[in-house]
Amino acid sequence: MSVHAAFDLVRDETIPEIASDVRLYRHKKTGAEVMSYINDDENKVFGITFKTPPEDSTGVAHILEHSVLCGSRKYPVKKPFVELIKSSMNTFLNAMTFPDKTAYPVASQNLQDFYNLVDVYLDAVFFPLISEDTFRQEGWHYEADGTQMPLAYKGVVFNEMKGAYSSPAALLGKVSQLSLYPDNAYGVNSGGDPKAIPDLTYDYFKNFHRRFYHPSNAKIVFYGDDPEGRRLEMLDEYLSQFDAAPVDATVKLQPRFHEPRHIESTYAATEAEPGKKTGMITVNWMLDEIEDPETVLALNVLEHVLVGTPAAPLRKALTDSGLGEGLTGSGLADDLRQPYFTVGLKGIDEGDGGKVETLVLDTLRKLAADGIDPLTIEASMNSFEFALRENNTGSFPRGMALMFRTMKNWLHGGDPFDSLTYEKPLEALKARVAAGEPVFETLVDRHLNSNTHRVTVLLRADTTQAEREVAEERERLDGVAEGLDEAGREDIVEITAKLKALQDTADPPEALAKIPSLGLNDLDRVNKPIPIERDTLAGARLYTHPLPTNGVIYLDLAFDLRRVPAELLPYLSLFSRALFQTGTAREDFVSLTQRIGRSTGGVGASRSISMMRDTASVAAWLFIRGKAVPDKADELLAIITDVLTSANLDNRERIKQMALEEKAGFESGIAGRGNGIAAGRLGASLNPASWANEQSSGVSYLFFLRELLKGIDNEEGWLRIKAALYAIRDLVIDRQSMVLNVTSDAGLWNAFRPKLEGFVAALPASDAAPRLWLPSTPVNEGLTFPGQVNYVAKGANLYTLGYEHTGATAVALRQLNTTYLWDKVRVQGGAYGGSASFDPFSGGFVFTSYRDPNLLETLAAYDGAAQWLKQGIGEQDLVRSIIGAIGAIDTYRLPDAKGFTSLMWELTGNTDENRQVRREQILDATTTDVSRFADVLGEVARAGQIVVLGSETAIKTANQERGGFLSVTKVL
């Protein structure tokens, strides 16, 4: 091993837990620290993180995070970030603002692409252009199209945070955090408060970058199978341009409270139905700095013990109380210098806040004094250990997960290696538990019961708040306007026009050419195969995938949901949860949950409903997915047998609790997924699969839950609900139509096969036939909720408009999303996002916007897409969009995800041959193909359906201007 001359090797360790050699380097000239992970993971990761503690809630760190990626010294274009999205093979590309840091991570499986990403990001963070126009665009600015026009605020982050503050759940979480840390950086909103963002000046913004974006304040990570020497060379090319500098980025410790505090706040709501519970509450504790690895691990296990499952004792006490409809975001937040623990209920009577607080405190005191059920502890310990050893981060790159795992200690002067090894602290913790030591009871007593640094936050519904906030913003803007002379008003009009002109002006081709990109010759013409063997087992279809799974057996069971009649579709979500959360004939749901935790890596249910490829058929499946090590395979199958054949679907109280949780979760999460809600509502008229999804998870499902809860307490209503759940089980649980899918190390399958065969043979058989589902009638609809932003959708079924899809459609969409919609909806419109999506199986196409201050303007942008696309795109843009489209296909997957993806291909008729043809069509796409897509977009502009989720005022105003084109439905 040779160390680059510009770096000192501080530490070098081999860490078996993460199968990596890990080296800590320090750059000699600047002091920048680098963690270098060397392993055989092809999903390479780079990340650079700066400690950026804010001093106020103007969102400076967040706005800067957006802005540095809008052009740099080496890459002087308006949006190098978007050019990378368009043309990179990345498996991750983004940036994130946290309460005390800002991180810029990227990942790719392609080495040259990885180097391209690293170079663009390093130049962006160290040498950004961050002009005042960028600050205005990404942060905030006054906008007016004429000197007599009223002023308005515009800015991407400004509207993003308006959306965040429209979510009661997000608002509660933020108030809870801020209330615990009134005297340090964690007591302000690093993302930005919309009321404070307009106080941010360009000078302060620029100075924030000078203060914190310096190598002396940087923590850098490389991970994967790329050559280590090149990592250090690339870094030194940038770092060596700086000298060491003192950077005061310390997050000072929050002084402890000597007695608990209580805070009340409000959120914007509409007039509630009589009897509706609209309050939300959390009880929050700040913990001291914790550096001991065993204590850190134990606290994470404790989180699972207390609230990690529906049967966890603190969570169960709250849900069983009847005081609320569901848990708030609860658990341990351990990525801050001083962590905090939070727990609470939403959907409470506002007068019951004291009762909830008392219940939380009494439950914790009782657990500490009387002891926690040893089976609960055993289940949590096993679940946590299984997760550590499996190291399954899903689609999130493993290197990034490690980066964030180490960052808390590393950022604040601790040892980054402490969080990488777990064998010693885990074995020590297990030994203490096995010896009968009350480990978790002691933690509860010390960190919660005896902790006076506690804040209880009650959030009340305020039906006048939304209107009041609009009026306050208008008053503030009018006050600014009144203080302007004619020259000042002309300046704002001129700035508005200049910014719009800049946004409309294309980057010079020679500047765009500087953005590094792969070429078409760098792309494989053949799809990467996923190994599959097709067979039958006890009459059921069987797929197996021999893949290296580190000794874990992944089992997927698929049951045909097409047998469910239309009127029972809204029950599917409750049915899926009820299988695992109501208990069985053998045990109550607490015992079942403990059994799952003690014996498996997890078992649960999910659903997928889509159209089949190249047919008018629906593919609708209930999945039971589980994982276990081989010596627990029998128990995994026994658990699944019990839940499928004897789940207590007549457990009235649990069904009611789940319905309340589903309703409360939907209502509190509307602002976070408004684009999906609007798109789902629109899609219900496009094809039967989308209609079924909307019935079982969309706005229709929310309305269904509200009606179900009105009737569940009377005998007639309950009998109807119970009958529906049992009917679904009898129709769906059938070994003859079931599909089996196993992903495991090849050597494990032979021993598991006979066990699985016996399991299948014992399941019931059913001869139910598929039912007919029909899409709804198209309606232009305005869905109202008390938010400050809109989510605007417009779409149509392109196949009914005569469009013939090829793989080249993906290229046209890539160009549309990364250029036209990015510019028109986000950059110029000020929305946080805008996109277009197309489902080649159904023909469904939809435009959507996210956290959008506009409505009619966004619809006009959608309608202009056809004309823009018809103008054609250049060869450079075409190639880049082809590369990006292939990158979306060649996504990185862990073994279990490969097995499940292959199963989905089988169930939807997406054959290897079809996918290969699509890949070749993408690679061979031409500008003519892109222009052809413009023709059908013209038809969408003319005949497309519209659904908007937005404020009542915005929808009413749009209806006044467009002659009542939206029917109005109140959602919240």
Short mmCIF file of C-alpha atoms in Angstrom, two decimals, residues 7-250:
data_model
loop_
_atom_site.label_atom_id
_atom_site.label_comp_id
_atom_site.label_asym_id
_atom_site.label_seq_id
_atom_site.Cartn_x
_atom_site.Cartn_y
_atom_site.Cartn_z
CA PHE A 7 -2.01 12.75 3.01
CA ASP A 8 -1.07 11.26 6.36
CA LEU A 9 -2.42 7.80 7.13
CA VAL A 10 -3.94 8.18 10.59
CA ARG A 11 -5.45 4.72 11.01
CA ASP A 12 -5.78 1.47 9.09
CA GLU A 13 -8.13 -1.33 10.15
CA THR A 14 -9.77 -4.39 8.65
CA ILE A 15 -13.40 -4.54 9.80
CA PRO A 16 -15.04 -7.93 9.18
CA GLU A 17 -18.53 -6.66 10.10
CA ILE A 18 -18.62 -4.57 6.91
CA ALA A 19 -16.18 -6.70 4.87
CA SER A 20 -13.90 -3.71 4.34
CA ASP A 21 -10.44 -2.37 4.93
CA VAL A 22 -10.96 1.10 6.33
CA ARG A 23 -8.31 3.82 6.33
CA LEU A 24 -8.52 7.27 7.87
CA TYR A 25 -6.42 9.91 6.13
CA ARG A 26 -5.74 13.54 6.93
CA HIS A 27 -4.81 15.99 4.21
CA LYS A 28 -1.50 17.54 5.26
CA LYS A 29 -2.11 21.02 3.91
CA THR A 30 -5.73 21.61 4.95
CA GLY A 31 -6.53 19.03 7.63
CA ALA A 32 -9.46 17.59 5.63
CA GLU A 33 -10.25 14.07 6.87
CA VAL A 34 -11.01 11.14 4.58
CA MET A 35 -12.51 7.74 5.42
CA SER A 36 -11.54 5.30 2.67
CA TYR A 37 -13.47 2.00 2.55
CA ILE A 38 -11.87 -0.66 0.35
CA ASN A 39 -14.02 -3.66 -0.59
CA ASP A 40 -15.55 -5.47 -3.55
CA ASP A 41 -18.86 -3.58 -3.66
CA GLU A 42 -19.38 -2.37 -7.23
CA ASN A 43 -21.82 0.30 -6.03
CA LYS A 44 -19.16 2.93 -5.38
CA VAL A 45 -19.91 5.87 -3.08
CA PHE A 46 -18.41 9.30 -2.58
CA GLY A 47 -19.65 11.86 -0.09
CA ILE A 48 -18.41 15.16 1.26
CA THR A 49 -20.02 16.60 4.37
CA PHE A 50 -19.56 20.00 6.01
CA LYS A 51 -20.58 20.93 9.51
CA THR A 52 -23.04 23.80 8.92
CA PRO A 53 -24.77 24.79 12.17
CA PRO A 54 -27.29 27.57 11.41
CA GLU A 55 -27.79 30.64 13.57
CA ASP A 56 -31.39 31.31 12.55
CA SER A 57 -34.34 29.85 10.64
CA THR A 58 -33.70 31.66 7.35
CA GLY A 59 -32.79 28.33 5.74
CA VAL A 60 -29.35 29.52 4.65
CA ALA A 61 -27.80 26.03 4.83
CA HIS A 62 -30.69 24.55 2.82
CA ILE A 63 -30.68 27.28 0.18
CA LEU A 64 -26.92 26.95 -0.17
CA GLU A 65 -27.27 23.19 -0.62
CA HIS A 66 -29.53 23.88 -3.62
CA SER A 67 -27.43 26.69 -4.97
CA VAL A 68 -23.92 25.24 -5.07
CA LEU A 69 -25.20 22.68 -7.57
CA CYS A 70 -26.33 25.44 -9.96
CA GLY A 71 -22.99 26.04 -11.67
CA SER A 72 -19.33 26.17 -10.66
CA ARG A 73 -15.96 27.46 -11.82
CA LYS A 74 -15.14 24.42 -13.94
CA TYR A 75 -18.74 23.75 -15.01
CA PRO A 76 -20.29 27.21 -15.63
CA VAL A 77 -23.78 26.06 -16.62
CA LYS A 78 -27.07 26.78 -14.88
CA LYS A 79 -27.74 23.26 -13.70
CA PRO A 80 -24.86 20.78 -13.79
CA PHE A 81 -26.78 18.75 -11.21
CA VAL A 82 -29.65 18.30 -13.67
CA GLU A 83 -27.28 17.50 -16.52
CA LEU A 84 -25.91 14.70 -14.35
CA ILE A 85 -29.42 13.48 -13.58
CA LYS A 86 -30.07 13.46 -17.31
CA SER A 87 -26.96 11.64 -18.40
CA SER A 88 -25.45 9.72 -15.51
CA MET A 89 -25.61 6.02 -14.66
CA ASN A 90 -25.73 7.01 -10.99
CA THR A 91 -27.41 4.87 -8.37
CA PHE A 92 -27.67 7.91 -6.08
CA LEU A 93 -27.30 11.62 -6.76
CA ASN A 94 -28.53 14.23 -4.33
CA ALA A 95 -27.67 16.54 -1.44
CA MET A 96 -29.18 16.85 2.02
CA THR A 97 -29.41 19.50 4.72
CA PHE A 98 -29.49 18.35 8.34
CA PRO A 99 -29.75 20.35 11.58
CA ASP A 100 -25.95 20.49 11.90
CA LYS A 101 -24.45 19.41 8.58
CA THR A 102 -24.85 19.44 4.81
CA ALA A 103 -23.98 16.32 2.84
CA TYR A 104 -23.27 15.80 -0.87
CA PRO A 105 -23.26 12.05 -1.70
CA VAL A 106 -23.14 10.25 -5.06
CA ALA A 107 -22.97 6.61 -6.09
CA SER A 108 -22.48 4.68 -9.32
CA GLN A 109 -21.55 1.19 -10.49
CA ASN A 110 -19.68 2.57 -13.51
CA LEU A 111 -16.14 3.69 -12.67
CA GLN A 112 -15.86 6.51 -15.21
CA ASP A 113 -19.33 7.75 -14.36
CA PHE A 114 -18.34 7.69 -10.69
CA TYR A 115 -15.27 9.81 -11.39
CA ASN A 116 -17.41 12.24 -13.37
CA LEU A 117 -19.82 12.63 -10.47
CA VAL A 118 -17.03 13.13 -7.94
CA ASP A 119 -15.38 15.83 -10.02
CA VAL A 120 -18.57 17.80 -10.59
CA TYR A 121 -19.46 17.64 -6.90
CA LEU A 122 -16.03 18.67 -5.68
CA ASP A 123 -15.99 21.65 -8.01
CA ALA A 124 -19.55 22.53 -6.98
CA VAL A 125 -18.93 22.64 -3.24
CA PHE A 126 -15.55 24.37 -3.32
CA PHE A 127 -15.94 26.70 -6.31
CA PRO A 128 -19.65 27.42 -6.85
CA LEU A 129 -20.77 30.45 -8.81
CA ILE A 130 -23.68 31.15 -6.42
CA SER A 131 -24.69 34.36 -8.14
CA GLU A 132 -27.37 36.60 -6.70
CA ASP A 133 -29.73 35.33 -9.41
CA THR A 134 -29.15 31.76 -8.19
CA PHE A 135 -29.83 32.89 -4.62
CA ARG A 136 -33.09 34.48 -5.77
CA GLN A 137 -34.14 31.47 -7.79
CA GLU A 138 -33.36 28.78 -5.22
CA GLY A 139 -33.97 30.81 -2.07
CA TRP A 140 -36.37 33.72 -2.37
CA HIS A 141 -37.05 36.97 -4.19
CA TYR A 142 -39.75 39.54 -4.70
CA GLU A 143 -41.58 39.09 -7.97
CA ALA A 144 -43.76 41.54 -9.89
CA ASP A 145 -44.46 41.80 -13.62
CA GLY A 146 -45.32 45.49 -13.50
CA THR A 147 -44.88 48.44 -11.17
CA GLN A 148 -48.59 48.38 -10.31
CA MET A 149 -48.70 44.62 -9.76
CA PRO A 150 -48.76 43.27 -6.19
CA LEU A 151 -45.51 41.77 -4.94
CA ALA A 152 -45.17 38.02 -4.45
CA TYR A 153 -42.53 35.78 -2.91
CA LYS A 154 -40.96 33.23 -5.22
CA GLY A 155 -38.21 30.69 -4.65
CA VAL A 156 -37.77 26.93 -4.73
CA VAL A 157 -36.80 26.47 -1.08
CA PHE A 158 -39.39 29.04 0.03
CA ASN A 159 -42.15 26.93 -1.53
CA GLU A 160 -40.61 23.64 -0.47
CA MET A 161 -40.75 24.77 3.15
CA LYS A 162 -44.27 26.13 2.73
CA GLY A 163 -45.19 22.59 1.81
CA ALA A 164 -43.33 21.21 4.81
CA TYR A 165 -45.16 23.60 7.13
CA SER A 166 -48.46 22.45 5.57
CA SER A 167 -47.88 18.97 7.01
CA PRO A 168 -49.11 18.73 10.63
CA ALA A 169 -46.90 15.68 11.24
CA ALA A 170 -43.78 17.42 9.92
CA LEU A 171 -44.64 20.57 11.87
CA LEU A 172 -45.08 18.59 15.09
CA GLY A 173 -41.72 16.89 14.60
CA LYS A 174 -39.98 20.19 13.97
CA VAL A 175 -41.57 21.97 16.95
CA SER A 176 -40.67 19.00 19.15
CA GLN A 177 -37.00 19.16 18.15
CA LEU A 178 -36.69 22.92 18.37
CA SER A 179 -38.31 23.02 21.80
CA LEU A 180 -35.64 20.74 23.27
CA TYR A 181 -32.70 22.88 22.13
CA PRO A 182 -33.62 26.55 22.61
CA ASP A 183 -30.00 27.62 23.13
CA ASN A 184 -28.05 25.98 20.30
CA ALA A 185 -28.15 25.27 16.57
CA TYR A 186 -30.78 22.55 16.97
CA GLY A 187 -33.24 25.19 18.21
CA VAL A 188 -33.63 26.77 14.76
CA ASN A 189 -34.90 25.29 11.50
CA SER A 190 -31.99 24.53 9.19
CA GLY A 191 -34.46 23.90 6.35
CA GLY A 192 -35.97 27.34 6.77
CA ASP A 193 -39.18 28.78 8.15
CA PRO A 194 -41.19 30.47 5.35
CA LYS A 195 -41.75 33.44 7.66
CA ALA A 196 -37.99 33.82 8.21
CA ILE A 197 -36.61 32.94 4.78
CA PRO A 198 -37.26 36.47 3.37
CA ASP A 199 -34.97 37.84 6.07
CA LEU A 200 -31.97 36.11 4.49
CA THR A 201 -29.64 38.43 2.60
CA TYR A 202 -27.36 37.55 -0.27
CA ASP A 203 -24.30 38.78 1.64
CA TYR A 204 -25.02 36.51 4.59
CA PHE A 205 -25.64 33.63 2.18
CA LYS A 206 -22.28 34.16 0.48
CA ASN A 207 -20.48 34.49 3.78
CA PHE A 208 -22.03 31.25 5.04
CA HIS A 209 -20.33 29.45 2.17
CA ARG A 210 -17.00 31.14 2.90
CA ARG A 211 -17.24 30.19 6.57
CA PHE A 212 -18.14 26.53 6.31
CA TYR A 213 -17.40 25.14 2.81
CA HIS A 214 -13.68 24.77 3.39
CA PRO A 215 -11.54 21.60 3.37
CA SER A 216 -10.59 22.20 7.00
CA ASN A 217 -14.28 21.68 7.84
CA ALA A 218 -14.81 18.70 5.51
CA LYS A 219 -15.40 15.02 6.24
CA ILE A 220 -14.96 12.96 3.08
CA VAL A 221 -15.91 9.34 2.36
CA PHE A 222 -14.98 6.96 -0.45
CA TYR A 223 -16.39 3.43 -0.54
CA GLY A 224 -16.32 0.52 -2.97
CA ASP A 225 -14.08 -1.30 -5.42
CA ASP A 226 -12.48 1.72 -7.13
CA PRO A 227 -8.68 2.15 -6.89
CA GLU A 228 -7.75 3.91 -3.67
CA GLY A 229 -4.80 5.79 -5.12
CA ARG A 230 -7.01 7.58 -7.61
CA ARG A 231 -9.34 8.63 -4.78
CA LEU A 232 -6.56 10.51 -3.04
CA GLU A 233 -5.27 12.01 -6.28
CA MET A 234 -8.69 13.43 -7.16
CA LEU A 235 -9.09 14.89 -3.71
CA ASP A 236 -5.68 16.52 -3.63
CA GLU A 237 -6.33 18.21 -6.96
CA TYR A 238 -9.01 20.24 -5.16
CA LEU A 239 -7.85 20.33 -1.54
CA SER A 240 -4.36 21.52 -2.39
CA GLN A 241 -5.83 24.77 -3.74
CA PHE A 242 -6.59 25.80 -0.14
CA ASP A 243 -4.59 26.49 2.98
CA ALA A 244 -5.61 25.32 6.41
CA ALA A 245 -8.08 27.67 8.05
CA PRO A 246 -9.73 27.78 11.46
CA VAL A 247 -13.44 26.99 11.05
CA ASP A 248 -15.64 27.54 14.08
CA ALA A 249 -18.47 25.13 13.41
CA THR A 250 -18.92 23.77 16.90
#
